[in-house]
C-alpha positions as CSV (number, residue, x, y, z in Angstrom):
1,X,10.4,-9.0,-15.6
2,X,7.4,-11.3,-15.2
3,X,3.9,-10.3,-16.2
4,X,2.8,-10.4,-12.6
5,X,4.9,-7.3,-11.9
6,X,2.7,-5.3,-14.2
7,X,-0.4,-5.8,-12.1
8,X,-1.7,-3.3,-9.7
9,X,-1.6,-3.9,-5.9
10,X,-4.8,-5.4,-4.5
11,X,-7.2,-3.0,-2.8
12,X,-7.1,-3.1,0.9
13,X,-10.4,-3.3,2.7
14,X,-10.6,-0.8,5.5
15,X,-12.8,-0.7,8.5
16,X,-14.7,2.7,8.5
17,X,-17.1,2.1,11.3
18,X,-20.0,4.2,12.7
19,X,-19.6,7.5,14.6
20,X,-21.6,9.2,17.2
21,X,-23.0,12.5,15.9
22,X,-22.3,14.9,18.7
23,X,-20.2,18.0,19.3
24,X,-19.0,20.7,16.9
25,X,-20.5,21.3,13.5
26,X,-21.4,18.6,11.0
27,X,-19.0,20.0,8.4
28,X,-16.0,20.0,10.8
29,X,-16.9,16.6,12.2
30,X,-17.1,15.0,8.8
31,X,-13.8,16.5,7.7
32,X,-12.1,15.4,10.9
33,X,-13.6,11.9,10.5
34,X,-12.1,11.4,7.0
35,X,-8.7,12.7,8.2
36,X,-8.8,10.3,11.2
37,X,-9.6,7.3,9.0
38,X,-6.6,8.0,6.8
39,X,-4.1,8.8,9.5
40,X,-5.2,5.7,11.5
41,X,-5.0,3.3,8.6
42,X,-1.8,4.6,7.0
43,X,0.2,6.4,9.7
44,X,-0.8,4.6,12.8
45,X,-1.8,7.9,14.3
46,X,-4.9,6.9,16.3
47,X,-5.8,9.7,18.8
48,X,-8.2,11.4,16.5
49,X,-9.6,8.1,15.3
50,X,-10.3,7.0,18.8
51,X,-11.9,10.3,19.7
52,X,-14.2,10.4,16.6
53,X,-15.1,6.7,16.4
54,X,-15.1,5.6,20.1
55,X,-12.7,2.8,19.2
56,X,-10.1,1.8,21.9
57,X,-6.4,2.0,21.5
58,X,-6.0,-1.8,20.9
59,X,-8.5,-1.7,18.1
60,X,-6.9,1.3,16.5
61,X,-3.4,-0.3,16.6
62,X,-4.8,-3.5,15.2
63,X,-6.3,-1.6,12.3
64,X,-3.0,-0.1,11.4
65,X,-1.0,-3.3,11.8
66,X,-3.5,-5.2,9.7
67,X,-3.3,-2.6,7.0
68,X,0.5,-2.6,6.9
69,X,0.5,-6.4,6.9
70,X,-1.9,-6.5,3.9
71,X,0.4,-4.1,1.9
72,X,3.4,-6.3,2.8
73,X,1.5,-9.4,1.6
74,X,0.5,-7.6,-1.6
75,X,4.1,-6.6,-2.2
76,X,5.2,-10.2,-1.7
77,X,2.7,-11.4,-4.2
78,X,3.6,-8.5,-6.6
79,X,7.3,-9.5,-6.7
80,X,6.7,-13.2,-6.4
81,X,8.3,-13.6,-3.0
82,X,7.7,-16.6,-0.8
83,X,8.7,-15.4,2.7
84,X,5.7,-16.1,4.9
85,X,7.7,-18.5,7.0
86,X,10.9,-16.4,6.9
87,X,11.4,-15.1,10.4
88,X,13.9,-12.4,9.2
89,X,12.3,-11.2,6.0
90,X,8.6,-11.4,6.7
91,X,8.8,-8.8,9.6
92,X,11.2,-6.8,7.5
93,X,8.7,-6.5,4.7
94,X,6.1,-5.4,7.2
95,X,8.4,-2.5,8.2
96,X,8.9,-1.6,4.6
97,X,5.1,-1.4,4.2
98,X,5.0,1.0,7.2
99,X,7.7,3.1,5.8
100,X,5.9,3.4,2.5
101,X,2.6,4.3,4.1
102,X,4.5,6.8,6.3
103,X,5.1,8.8,3.1
104,X,1.4,9.3,2.4
105,X,0.4,12.9,1.3
106,X,-3.2,14.0,1.2
107,X,-5.5,17.0,1.6
108,X,-9.0,17.1,3.0
109,X,-11.3,19.8,1.5
110,X,-14.0,21.4,3.6
111,X,-17.2,19.4,3.7
112,X,-19.8,20.5,1.2
113,X,-23.5,19.8,0.8
114,X,-25.3,19.0,-2.4
115,X,-29.1,18.3,-2.5
116,X,-29.1,17.6,1.2
117,X,-26.1,15.1,1.0
118,X,-22.7,15.9,2.5
119,X,-19.6,15.2,0.6
120,X,-15.9,15.4,1.3
121,X,-13.2,15.7,-1.4
122,X,-10.0,13.9,-0.6
123,X,-6.9,14.7,-2.7
124,X,-4.3,12.0,-2.7
125,X,-0.7,12.3,-4.0
126,X,0.0,8.7,-5.2
127,X,3.3,7.3,-3.8
128,X,5.4,6.4,-6.8
129,X,7.6,3.7,-5.2
130,X,6.9,1.0,-7.8
131,X,8.2,3.2,-10.6
132,X,10.9,4.8,-8.4
133,X,12.5,1.3,-7.8
134,X,11.5,-0.3,-11.2
135,X,14.9,0.0,-12.9
136,X,16.8,-1.2,-9.8
137,X,14.5,-4.2,-9.5
138,X,14.9,-5.0,-13.2
139,X,18.7,-4.8,-13.0
140,X,18.7,-6.9,-9.9
141,X,16.5,-9.6,-11.5
142,X,18.7,-9.7,-14.6
143,X,21.8,-10.1,-12.4
144,X,20.1,-12.8,-10.3
145,X,19.1,-14.7,-13.4
146,X,22.7,-14.6,-14.6
147,X,23.9,-16.1,-11.3
148,X,21.2,-18.8,-11.6
149,X,22.3,-19.7,-15.1
150,X,26.0,-19.8,-13.9
151,X,25.0,-22.4,-11.3
152,X,25.6,-20.1,-8.3
153,X,22.6,-21.5,-6.5
154,X,22.9,-25.2,-7.4
155,X,24.0,-26.2,-3.9
156,X,21.5,-24.2,-1.8
157,X,18.1,-25.2,-0.4
158,X,14.9,-23.9,-1.8
159,X,14.4,-21.8,1.3
160,X,17.9,-20.3,0.9
161,X,17.3,-19.6,-2.7
162,X,14.0,-17.8,-2.0
163,X,15.5,-15.9,0.9
164,X,18.4,-14.7,-1.2
165,X,16.1,-13.4,-4.0
166,X,13.7,-11.8,-1.6
167,X,16.5,-10.1,0.3
168,X,17.6,-8.2,-2.7
169,X,14.0,-7.0,-3.5
170,X,13.4,-5.9,0.0
171,X,16.7,-4.1,0.2
172,X,15.7,-2.1,-2.9
173,X,12.3,-1.2,-1.5
174,X,13.9,-0.2,1.8
175,X,16.1,2.3,0.0
176,X,13.3,3.5,-2.2
177,X,11.0,4.1,0.8
178,X,13.5,6.6,2.3
179,X,12.8,9.1,-0.4
180,X,9.8,8.6,-2.7
181,X,8.4,10.7,-5.5
182,X,4.7,11.3,-6.1
183,X,2.5,11.3,-9.2
184,X,0.0,14.1,-10.0
185,X,-2.6,14.4,-7.3
186,X,-6.0,12.7,-7.7
187,X,-9.2,13.7,-6.0
188,X,-11.7,11.2,-4.6
189,X,-15.2,12.4,-3.5
190,X,-16.7,10.4,-0.6
191,X,-20.2,10.6,0.6
192,X,-21.1,10.9,4.2
193,X,-23.9,8.5,5.0
194,X,-26.0,9.8,7.8
195,X,-28.2,7.9,10.2
196,X,-30.3,9.1,13.1
197,X,-27.4,9.4,15.5
198,X,-24.5,8.2,13.4
199,X,-22.5,8.9,10.2
200,X,-20.0,7.0,8.2
201,X,-18.6,6.4,4.7
202,X,-19.0,3.2,2.7
203,X,-16.2,0.6,2.2
204,X,-16.5,1.3,-1.5
205,X,-15.6,5.0,-1.0
206,X,-12.6,4.1,1.2
207,X,-11.5,1.6,-1.4
208,X,-11.5,4.5,-3.9
209,X,-9.2,6.4,-1.6
210,X,-6.9,3.4,-1.1
211,X,-6.7,2.8,-4.8
212,X,-4.9,6.1,-5.2
213,X,-2.4,5.8,-2.3
214,X,0.2,3.8,-4.2
215,X,0.7,4.5,-8.0
216,X,0.7,1.4,-10.3
217,X,3.5,0.7,-12.7
218,X,3.6,3.2,-15.6
219,X,2.8,2.2,-19.2
220,X,6.4,3.1,-20.1
221,X,7.8,0.7,-17.5
222,X,5.4,-2.0,-18.5
223,X,6.5,-1.7,-22.1
224,X,10.2,-2.0,-21.0
225,X,9.6,-5.2,-19.2
226,X,10.0,-8.5,-21.1
227,X,7.6,-11.4,-20.5
228,X,10.1,-13.7,-18.9
229,X,9.3,-14.8,-15.3
230,X,11.4,-13.8,-12.4
231,X,13.3,-16.3,-10.3
232,X,10.9,-15.5,-7.5
233,X,8.4,-18.0,-8.9
234,X,10.4,-20.0,-11.4
235,X,12.1,-22.6,-9.3
236,X,15.2,-24.5,-10.3
237,X,15.4,-28.3,-9.9
238,X,15.9,-29.3,-6.3
239,X,17.1,-32.9,-6.6
């Protein structure tokens, strides 16, 4: 497996926005706000997000689709896939990203105040799909390399070669997304930033939440990988 597969996924920058401070108690509003941000970004469930932020349906849907697309792009980079112009596999990876995010598990603790500042603790159960599928991907890459060495792809175009390799990776991720495991829960504390009539959380705090959503490759799996590059980025000669 190539070294690039050992890197963590890039952080996704989320839009948090400003909220109108009206109705119910502060504690319940802030708790609902954090929940709505997570469900809108990762599950595409936008009713509460629209209610709490004043966003419209189109904006909420765009937020979710953009987030899923970013994960898809990060997975493509992670596995060295070149499918941006592949009309079959690019949308398919987008669907894989939605399936993965659809498995998100989290808990929102009651809002608490410390020295006049409100905080909310968010417990995330990291989705372990990279480790769940690691052995399958490694076996697939080894088999693919054997086929390359045997000349199985000597008479195909570069696009066909890339498509074939990516198809196998995406198929593994699709199966893995059906039933994922989770790592031990991790808690992120976010601060509610209050204005005169608004409240919100910082992008940095949402990045901290996002960093825990998908678990990175374990040290054990990193040690098992060899430094050879995958055929996803090592092109054969196309004379």
